[in-house]
Structure formats: structure tokens, C-alpha cells
């Protein structure tokens, strides 16, 4: 039997790599990346070369996250609730006892469903996605203030198809800083040990390779201030942080200022105004873990 990580973004990919090497080094573990974030296809191929995971899958699931108000995406999601998502599950080993994921919908639900149809239960474990996982907003999204149509459709689908909901299979949540939790999960909060590069020297090399750090590092050299774009513009079209960007650039000078786009950004609103890092999918955690202790570079972001 084995485990599987479902990684919807670069941060959960990072978490999966750390957990696999430090916690599940002797176990069979698969991982799924998808095209929701630009550059995931390249990260998939780089990760395959390291043979850390038993299987490394890359799925085209971008359309599953269509946030438009069109009826098509809603109908597609309802269909998946009732009929499953064999488009992806047919490619998986499906010998899993545990799923590690950001949330309990879409592909997670599909894997739970397929296991349930053959009489197998599977444990669902949440993994943190950074700051948001520690806030009540995460609890509201996954357990409390759920979308009404989603709850109704899931309830009907559960009765018609006689399958269990992934949300009801969640056993715990894994985070780096359990003491920082700002909500009370209805299940245990477990700790992910921070990357230990002394004990696992290959871990740093692997992370740097998968996230193209060596190529990205050249763009950051000599910069005094790096601004990390938030996802607000990508998700809601909120451009109000541009005032902050202009002020920061004015403080240090445009030549000393660099913007790192959010990993999911597809429209570079800073083009022609400020320099932006060309390698988009690198995490600020990867940049920070490579910075020397005496670095003069300042990293800035907002939430």
C-alpha cells in the first residue's frame, strides 16, 4: 500500500518533497502536479529525475478551477460529484491508504470515491499552504461556510452513488508551526519538521534543482529589495497594491528593485514599468533558504 500527494501549487509541491524525504523516506509515495501554476510541467520532469517518488504525475486540471460565473464549469463540477473523474483516476495506481492534499474536493474526492466503490477506505490528510492554512478563513472554506449548491449536490450524490465525502475522511492537518493555528480543527494538528539540510544534504540540492534556483538566483543578485506579488490581483483583479509598489521602488530606485510575480499570475501587470523575475514558479522560501546570513537584500510582501 502507498501514499499520494496532490499538489495544486508550488508551495504544496515543496511541502510534499520535504515530507517525503524526512518522514516517508522508506515508503512508496506518488505525487500529482497540475497545470494550474505556470512551469509545473518543467518541475514535473525535474522531479522525475530524482526518483524520490514512486510515480510523478502531471495532470491538465486548469479548467477544473474555472472561477467564472458561466454555467459550464458548474455543470462540469456537478457531473464529477455524481459520476467521478475517471479521466485522471484511471491513470493512478489506486493502492493508496492515505492522501495528502490542500483541500477535500475535485481530485481528492475522485480518489476517495474510486476507493470507496471497491470497499476501501482512505485517510485524507490536509497539508498547509502557508499563511492561509492557519486562519479561520481556511476552516470556513472547507468545513463551515460552504457554498450552498456544493453542499446540496454533495449530499444528493452521496445518497445516489453511496460514496463517502472526502471532507468526512479528513484525519488531521500537517503544518510547520502548530502553535500558530488561529482556528480549532476538529482533528489533530501534526507538525512537519522544517527542512534539515545537515541531516538530509540531498534535500537542498533537490529543492534548488526542481525550483530552478540556480537560474533564478542570477536575477536577484545585486537587488536591494524584492517585492513578492500576492494572489489578490490574480484572483480578484485587485490592483490597489500598485501604490505600495511605486513607493517601494521610489525608496530604493528602480535598478535596485525587483518584483517576483505570484506563481499563478498569468497577466504581468508590471511589464514595461518594473523588472520582474523571469522564473515565476520559485518560492520565496527557496530564495530565503539560500540567502547568506549577512545578506542585505530585503524581502517584502503583503496579505
mmCIF file of N, CA, C and O in Angstrom, residues 99-173:
data_model
loop_
_atom_site.group_PDB
_atom_site.id
_atom_site.type_symbol
_atom_site.label_atom_id
_atom_site.label_comp_id
_atom_site.label_asym_id
_atom_site.label_seq_id
_atom_site.Cartn_x
_atom_site.Cartn_y
_atom_site.Cartn_z
ATOM 1 N N UNK A 99 -4.094 10.051 1.478
ATOM 2 C CA UNK A 99 -3.951 11.177 0.552
ATOM 3 C C UNK A 99 -3.513 12.392 1.354
ATOM 4 O O UNK A 99 -4.091 12.698 2.404
ATOM 5 N N UNK A 100 -2.515 13.108 0.862
ATOM 6 C CA UNK A 100 -2.070 14.361 1.472
ATOM 7 C C UNK A 100 -2.383 15.475 0.479
ATOM 8 O O UNK A 100 -1.886 15.471 -0.654
ATOM 9 N N UNK A 101 -3.202 16.437 0.918
ATOM 10 C CA UNK A 101 -3.753 17.376 -0.039
ATOM 11 C C UNK A 101 -4.051 18.724 0.620
ATOM 12 O O UNK A 101 -4.086 18.838 1.856
ATOM 13 N N UNK A 102 -4.301 19.719 -0.217
ATOM 14 C CA UNK A 102 -4.620 21.060 0.259
ATOM 15 C C UNK A 102 -6.073 21.183 0.665
ATOM 16 O O UNK A 102 -6.421 21.897 1.601
ATOM 17 N N UNK A 103 -6.967 20.499 -0.041
ATOM 18 C CA UNK A 103 -8.394 20.595 0.250
ATOM 19 C C UNK A 103 -9.104 19.300 -0.135
ATOM 20 O O UNK A 103 -8.526 18.423 -0.771
ATOM 21 N N UNK A 104 -10.379 19.205 0.249
ATOM 22 C CA UNK A 104 -11.116 17.950 0.092
ATOM 23 C C UNK A 104 -12.129 18.032 -1.036
ATOM 24 O O UNK A 104 -13.315 17.776 -0.841
ATOM 25 N N UNK A 105 -11.688 18.384 -2.212
ATOM 26 C CA UNK A 105 -12.597 18.409 -3.351
ATOM 27 C C UNK A 105 -11.862 17.975 -4.607
ATOM 28 O O UNK A 105 -10.691 17.634 -4.574
ATOM 29 N N UNK A 106 -12.571 17.958 -5.719
ATOM 30 C CA UNK A 106 -12.012 17.639 -7.038
ATOM 31 C C UNK A 106 -11.275 16.293 -7.031
ATOM 32 O O UNK A 106 -11.859 15.257 -6.793
ATOM 33 N N UNK A 107 -9.978 16.303 -7.286
ATOM 34 C CA UNK A 107 -9.227 15.059 -7.450
ATOM 35 C C UNK A 107 -9.190 14.245 -6.167
ATOM 36 O O UNK A 107 -9.228 13.004 -6.196
ATOM 37 N N UNK A 108 -9.116 14.932 -5.024
ATOM 38 C CA UNK A 108 -9.154 14.213 -3.745
ATOM 39 C C UNK A 108 -10.443 13.413 -3.631
ATOM 40 O O UNK A 108 -10.434 12.228 -3.274
ATOM 41 N N UNK A 109 -11.561 14.066 -3.945
ATOM 42 C CA UNK A 109 -12.859 13.394 -3.875
ATOM 43 C C UNK A 109 -12.930 12.223 -4.853
ATOM 44 O O UNK A 109 -13.520 11.180 -4.543
ATOM 45 N N UNK A 110 -12.328 12.400 -6.033
ATOM 46 C CA UNK A 110 -12.363 11.340 -7.041
ATOM 47 C C UNK A 110 -11.628 10.093 -6.557
ATOM 48 O O UNK A 110 -12.096 8.963 -6.757
ATOM 49 N N UNK A 111 -10.482 10.279 -5.905
ATOM 50 C CA UNK A 111 -9.718 9.137 -5.410
ATOM 51 C C UNK A 111 -10.456 8.462 -4.260
ATOM 52 O O UNK A 111 -10.517 7.226 -4.179
ATOM 53 N N UNK A 112 -11.034 9.267 -3.371
ATOM 54 C CA UNK A 112 -11.833 8.699 -2.275
ATOM 55 C C UNK A 112 -12.999 7.895 -2.842
ATOM 56 O O UNK A 112 -13.308 6.790 -2.374
ATOM 57 N N UNK A 113 -13.627 8.443 -3.862
ATOM 58 C CA UNK A 113 -14.783 7.775 -4.479
ATOM 59 C C UNK A 113 -14.393 6.429 -5.067
ATOM 60 O O UNK A 113 -15.054 5.411 -4.832
ATOM 61 N N UNK A 114 -13.323 6.380 -5.854
ATOM 62 C CA UNK A 114 -12.926 5.148 -6.522
ATOM 63 C C UNK A 114 -12.531 4.072 -5.519
ATOM 64 O O UNK A 114 -12.793 2.891 -5.729
ATOM 65 N N UNK A 115 -11.888 4.482 -4.428
ATOM 66 C CA UNK A 115 -11.554 3.512 -3.383
ATOM 67 C C UNK A 115 -12.809 2.998 -2.690
ATOM 68 O O UNK A 115 -12.919 1.818 -2.369
ATOM 69 N N UNK A 116 -13.761 3.919 -2.458
ATOM 70 C CA UNK A 116 -14.999 3.532 -1.794
ATOM 71 C C UNK A 116 -15.825 2.565 -2.604
ATOM 72 O O UNK A 116 -16.502 1.682 -2.055
ATOM 73 N N UNK A 117 -15.788 2.690 -3.930
ATOM 74 C CA UNK A 117 -16.579 1.814 -4.794
ATOM 75 C C UNK A 117 -16.126 0.363 -4.727
ATOM 76 O O UNK A 117 -16.888 -0.549 -5.045
ATOM 77 N N UNK A 118 -14.874 0.155 -4.334
ATOM 78 C CA UNK A 118 -14.368 -1.219 -4.202
ATOM 79 C C UNK A 118 -14.215 -1.601 -2.733
ATOM 80 O O UNK A 118 -13.501 -2.542 -2.384
ATOM 81 N N UNK A 119 -14.878 -0.815 -1.851
ATOM 82 C CA UNK A 119 -14.919 -1.162 -0.443
ATOM 83 C C UNK A 119 -13.692 -0.803 0.362
ATOM 84 O O UNK A 119 -13.483 -1.344 1.447
ATOM 85 N N UNK A 120 -12.868 0.120 -0.155
ATOM 86 C CA UNK A 120 -11.663 0.516 0.566
ATOM 87 C C UNK A 120 -11.812 1.940 1.084
ATOM 88 O O UNK A 120 -12.182 2.844 0.336
ATOM 89 N N UNK A 121 -11.516 2.140 2.353
ATOM 90 C CA UNK A 121 -11.473 3.480 2.925
ATOM 91 C C UNK A 121 -10.071 4.053 2.776
ATOM 92 O O UNK A 121 -9.086 3.309 2.773
ATOM 93 N N UNK A 122 -9.994 5.350 2.679
ATOM 94 C CA UNK A 122 -8.703 6.004 2.523
ATOM 95 C C UNK A 122 -8.664 7.203 3.458
ATOM 96 O O UNK A 122 -9.663 7.900 3.636
ATOM 97 N N UNK A 123 -7.530 7.413 4.098
ATOM 98 C CA UNK A 123 -7.370 8.533 5.021
ATOM 99 C C UNK A 123 -6.970 9.786 4.272
ATOM 100 O O UNK A 123 -6.068 9.751 3.424
ATOM 101 N N UNK A 124 -7.626 10.897 4.572
ATOM 102 C CA UNK A 124 -7.293 12.181 3.955
ATOM 103 C C UNK A 124 -6.577 13.040 4.987
ATOM 104 O O UNK A 124 -7.051 13.197 6.121
ATOM 105 N N UNK A 125 -5.431 13.596 4.600
ATOM 106 C CA UNK A 125 -4.647 14.460 5.473
ATOM 107 C C UNK A 125 -4.456 15.806 4.777
ATOM 108 O O UNK A 125 -4.011 15.852 3.623
ATOM 109 N N UNK A 126 -4.794 16.885 5.461
ATOM 110 C CA UNK A 126 -4.511 18.203 4.907
ATOM 111 C C UNK A 126 -3.047 18.549 5.132
ATOM 112 O O UNK A 126 -2.453 18.160 6.146
ATOM 113 N N UNK A 127 -2.454 19.278 4.195
ATOM 114 C CA UNK A 127 -1.119 19.832 4.373
ATOM 115 C C UNK A 127 -1.217 21.334 4.200
ATOM 116 O O UNK A 127 -2.033 21.832 3.429
ATOM 117 N N UNK A 128 -0.403 22.054 4.917
ATOM 118 C CA UNK A 128 -0.513 23.508 4.900
ATOM 119 C C UNK A 128 -0.116 24.101 3.546
ATOM 120 O O UNK A 128 0.685 23.539 2.799
ATOM 121 N N UNK A 129 -0.695 25.263 3.287
ATOM 122 C CA UNK A 129 -0.373 26.010 2.068
ATOM 123 C C UNK A 129 0.247 27.346 2.419
ATOM 124 O O UNK A 129 0.245 28.279 1.615
ATOM 125 N N UNK A 130 0.781 27.457 3.636
ATOM 126 C CA UNK A 130 1.325 28.732 4.060
ATOM 127 C C UNK A 130 0.367 29.424 5.013
ATOM 128 O O UNK A 130 -0.442 28.792 5.702
ATOM 129 N N UNK A 131 0.430 30.742 5.028
ATOM 130 C CA UNK A 131 -0.294 31.567 5.998
ATOM 131 C C UNK A 131 -1.779 31.233 6.067
ATOM 132 O O UNK A 131 -2.355 31.119 7.154
ATOM 133 N N UNK A 132 -2.427 31.069 4.925
ATOM 134 C CA UNK A 132 -3.870 30.881 4.901
ATOM 135 C C UNK A 132 -4.350 29.669 5.669
ATOM 136 O O UNK A 132 -5.445 29.680 6.245
ATOM 137 N N UNK A 133 -3.549 28.608 5.708
ATOM 138 C CA UNK A 133 -3.962 27.380 6.390
ATOM 139 C C UNK A 133 -4.112 27.550 7.890
ATOM 140 O O UNK A 133 -4.777 26.753 8.545
ATOM 141 N N UNK A 134 -3.493 28.595 8.434
ATOM 142 C CA UNK A 134 -3.543 28.834 9.870
ATOM 143 C C UNK A 134 -4.743 29.697 10.269
ATOM 144 O O UNK A 134 -5.007 29.876 11.448
ATOM 145 N N UNK A 135 -5.462 30.242 9.313
ATOM 146 C CA UNK A 135 -6.532 31.188 9.602
ATOM 147 C C UNK A 135 -7.902 30.524 9.567
ATOM 148 O O UNK A 135 -8.093 29.468 8.961
ATOM 149 N N UNK A 136 -8.880 31.198 10.173
ATOM 150 C CA UNK A 136 -10.238 30.686 10.196
ATOM 151 C C UNK A 136 -10.838 30.668 8.791
ATOM 152 O O UNK A 136 -11.787 29.923 8.522
ATOM 153 N N UNK A 137 -10.301 31.490 7.902
ATOM 154 C CA UNK A 137 -10.799 31.500 6.528
ATOM 155 C C UNK A 137 -10.690 30.114 5.902
ATOM 156 O O UNK A 137 -11.549 29.707 5.110
ATOM 157 N N UNK A 138 -9.649 29.372 6.257
ATOM 158 C CA UNK A 138 -9.478 28.018 5.737
ATOM 159 C C UNK A 138 -10.573 27.110 6.275
ATOM 160 O O UNK A 138 -11.176 26.318 5.547
ATOM 161 N N UNK A 139 -10.858 27.228 7.565
ATOM 162 C CA UNK A 139 -11.925 26.441 8.176
ATOM 163 C C UNK A 139 -13.269 26.754 7.535
ATOM 164 O O UNK A 139 -14.059 25.853 7.246
ATOM 165 N N UNK A 140 -13.527 28.040 7.305
ATOM 166 C CA UNK A 140 -14.792 28.436 6.678
ATOM 167 C C UNK A 140 -14.924 27.821 5.290
ATOM 168 O O UNK A 140 -15.999 27.336 4.912
ATOM 169 N N UNK A 141 -13.855 27.830 4.553
ATOM 170 C CA UNK A 141 -13.883 27.345 3.173
ATOM 171 C C UNK A 141 -14.100 25.839 3.101
ATOM 172 O O UNK A 141 -14.822 25.341 2.236
ATOM 173 N N UNK A 142 -13.501 25.091 4.025
ATOM 174 C CA UNK A 142 -13.524 23.639 3.943
ATOM 175 C C UNK A 142 -14.631 22.980 4.772
ATOM 176 O O UNK A 142 -15.082 21.887 4.441
ATOM 177 N N UNK A 143 -15.075 23.642 5.847
ATOM 178 C CA UNK A 143 -15.968 22.940 6.768
ATOM 179 C C UNK A 143 -17.215 23.717 7.187
ATOM 180 O O UNK A 143 -18.238 23.110 7.485
ATOM 181 N N UNK A 144 -17.147 25.036 7.262
ATOM 182 C CA UNK A 144 -18.234 25.769 7.888
ATOM 183 C C UNK A 144 -19.091 26.549 6.885
ATOM 184 O O UNK A 144 -20.214 26.150 6.587
ATOM 185 N N UNK A 145 -18.598 27.626 6.362
ATOM 186 C CA UNK A 145 -19.397 28.455 5.456
ATOM 187 C C UNK A 145 -19.291 27.946 4.021
ATOM 188 O O UNK A 145 -18.783 28.623 3.121
ATOM 189 N N UNK A 146 -19.763 26.727 3.801
ATOM 190 C CA UNK A 146 -19.645 26.093 2.494
ATOM 191 C C UNK A 146 -20.682 26.646 1.521
ATOM 192 O O UNK A 146 -21.780 27.051 1.917
ATOM 193 N N UNK A 147 -20.311 26.634 0.254
ATOM 194 C CA UNK A 147 -21.236 27.053 -0.792
ATOM 195 C C UNK A 147 -22.474 26.158 -0.763
ATOM 196 O O UNK A 147 -22.372 24.931 -0.759
ATOM 197 N N UNK A 148 -23.660 26.778 -0.748
ATOM 198 C CA UNK A 148 -24.902 26.034 -0.601
ATOM 199 C C UNK A 148 -25.150 24.995 -1.674
ATOM 200 O O UNK A 148 -25.548 23.857 -1.378
ATOM 201 N N UNK A 149 -24.882 25.374 -2.944
ATOM 202 C CA UNK A 149 -25.140 24.420 -4.035
ATOM 203 C C UNK A 149 -24.201 23.231 -3.934
ATOM 204 O O UNK A 149 -24.568 22.105 -4.227
ATOM 205 N N UNK A 150 -22.964 23.493 -3.458
ATOM 206 C CA UNK A 150 -21.985 22.406 -3.323
ATOM 207 C C UNK A 150 -22.460 21.404 -2.273
ATOM 208 O O UNK A 150 -22.392 20.184 -2.481
ATOM 209 N N UNK A 151 -22.931 21.912 -1.127
ATOM 210 C CA UNK A 151 -23.401 21.031 -0.055
ATOM 211 C C UNK A 151 -24.590 20.192 -0.526
ATOM 212 O O UNK A 151 -24.660 18.983 -0.279
ATOM 213 N N UNK A 152 -25.530 20.837 -1.233
ATOM 214 C CA UNK A 152 -26.708 20.136 -1.732
ATOM 215 C C UNK A 152 -26.330 19.030 -2.710
ATOM 216 O O UNK A 152 -26.785 17.886 -2.592
ATOM 217 N N UNK A 153 -25.477 19.379 -3.679
ATOM 218 C CA UNK A 153 -25.076 18.400 -4.694
ATOM 219 C C UNK A 153 -24.287 17.255 -4.077
ATOM 220 O O UNK A 153 -24.472 16.090 -4.445
ATOM 221 N N UNK A 154 -23.396 17.571 -3.130
ATOM 222 C CA UNK A 154 -22.630 16.515 -2.473
ATOM 223 C C UNK A 154 -23.543 15.577 -1.696
ATOM 224 O O UNK A 154 -23.353 14.360 -1.709
ATOM 225 N N UNK A 155 -24.543 16.151 -1.027
ATOM 226 C CA UNK A 155 -25.467 15.345 -0.239
ATOM 227 C C UNK A 155 -26.270 14.388 -1.123
ATOM 228 O O UNK A 155 -26.405 13.197 -0.805
ATOM 229 N N UNK A 156 -26.765 14.918 -2.244
ATOM 230 C CA UNK A 156 -27.537 14.075 -3.163
ATOM 231 C C UNK A 156 -26.643 13.013 -3.789
ATOM 232 O O UNK A 156 -27.017 11.838 -3.889
ATOM 233 N N UNK A 157 -25.445 13.421 -4.211
ATOM 234 C CA UNK A 157 -24.511 12.486 -4.847
ATOM 235 C C UNK A 157 -24.128 11.362 -3.892
ATOM 236 O O UNK A 157 -23.996 10.206 -4.292
ATOM 237 N N UNK A 158 -23.955 11.724 -2.613
ATOM 238 C CA UNK A 158 -23.581 10.722 -1.622
ATOM 239 C C UNK A 158 -24.673 9.663 -1.463
ATOM 240 O O UNK A 158 -24.388 8.470 -1.350
ATOM 241 N N UNK A 159 -25.940 10.108 -1.491
ATOM 242 C CA UNK A 159 -27.050 9.176 -1.342
ATOM 243 C C UNK A 159 -27.262 8.335 -2.595
ATOM 244 O O UNK A 159 -27.503 7.131 -2.527
ATOM 245 N N UNK A 160 -27.153 8.994 -3.771
ATOM 246 C CA UNK A 160 -27.393 8.291 -5.035
ATOM 247 C C UNK A 160 -26.280 7.290 -5.335
ATOM 248 O O UNK A 160 -26.527 6.162 -5.759
ATOM 249 N N UNK A 161 -25.038 7.733 -5.125
ATOM 250 C CA UNK A 161 -23.884 6.901 -5.502
ATOM 251 C C UNK A 161 -23.356 6.047 -4.369
ATOM 252 O O UNK A 161 -22.484 5.201 -4.580
ATOM 253 N N UNK A 162 -23.834 6.322 -3.146
ATOM 254 C CA UNK A 162 -23.397 5.554 -1.980
ATOM 255 C C UNK A 162 -21.882 5.605 -1.793
ATOM 256 O O UNK A 162 -21.228 4.592 -1.548
ATOM 257 N N UNK A 163 -21.322 6.818 -1.950
ATOM 258 C CA UNK A 163 -19.886 7.007 -1.742
ATOM 259 C C UNK A 163 -19.672 8.006 -0.612
ATOM 260 O O UNK A 163 -20.546 8.824 -0.308
ATOM 261 N N UNK A 164 -18.517 7.944 0.012
ATOM 262 C CA UNK A 164 -18.204 8.822 1.131
ATOM 263 C C UNK A 164 -17.595 10.132 0.638
ATOM 264 O O UNK A 164 -16.911 10.166 -0.378
ATOM 265 N N UNK A 165 -17.849 11.200 1.390
ATOM 266 C CA UNK A 165 -17.294 12.503 1.058
ATOM 267 C C UNK A 165 -15.863 12.602 1.578
ATOM 268 O O UNK A 165 -15.578 12.200 2.712
ATOM 269 N N UNK A 166 -14.988 13.163 0.751
ATOM 270 C CA UNK A 166 -13.594 13.331 1.170
ATOM 271 C C UNK A 166 -13.501 14.188 2.431
ATOM 272 O O UNK A 166 -12.650 13.951 3.299
ATOM 273 N N UNK A 167 -14.384 15.181 2.540
ATOM 274 C CA UNK A 167 -14.346 16.081 3.697
ATOM 275 C C UNK A 167 -14.582 15.321 5.006
ATOM 276 O O UNK A 167 -14.080 15.699 6.061
ATOM 277 N N UNK A 168 -15.347 14.240 4.931
ATOM 278 C CA UNK A 168 -15.626 13.447 6.136
ATOM 279 C C UNK A 168 -14.530 12.430 6.431
ATOM 280 O O UNK A 168 -14.595 11.734 7.448
ATOM 281 N N UNK A 169 -13.546 12.354 5.544
ATOM 282 C CA UNK A 169 -12.461 11.385 5.718
ATOM 283 C C UNK A 169 -11.179 12.030 6.240
ATOM 284 O O UNK A 169 -10.165 11.359 6.401
ATOM 285 N N UNK A 170 -11.218 13.345 6.495
ATOM 286 C CA UNK A 170 -10.016 14.052 6.938
ATOM 287 C C UNK A 170 -9.641 13.626 8.360
ATOM 288 O O UNK A 170 -10.466 13.691 9.277
ATOM 289 N N UNK A 171 -8.401 13.202 8.528
ATOM 290 C CA UNK A 171 -7.932 12.690 9.815
ATOM 291 C C UNK A 171 -7.139 13.714 10.616
ATOM 292 O O UNK A 171 -7.121 13.682 11.844
ATOM 293 N N UNK A 172 -6.423 14.626 9.910
ATOM 294 C CA UNK A 172 -5.558 15.584 10.592
ATOM 295 C C UNK A 172 -5.068 16.626 9.597
ATOM 296 O O UNK A 172 -5.382 16.555 8.404
ATOM 297 N N UNK A 173 -4.307 17.591 10.090
ATOM 298 C CA UNK A 173 -3.676 18.584 9.230
ATOM 299 C C UNK A 173 -2.218 18.701 9.639
ATOM 300 O O UNK A 173 -1.896 18.760 10.837
#
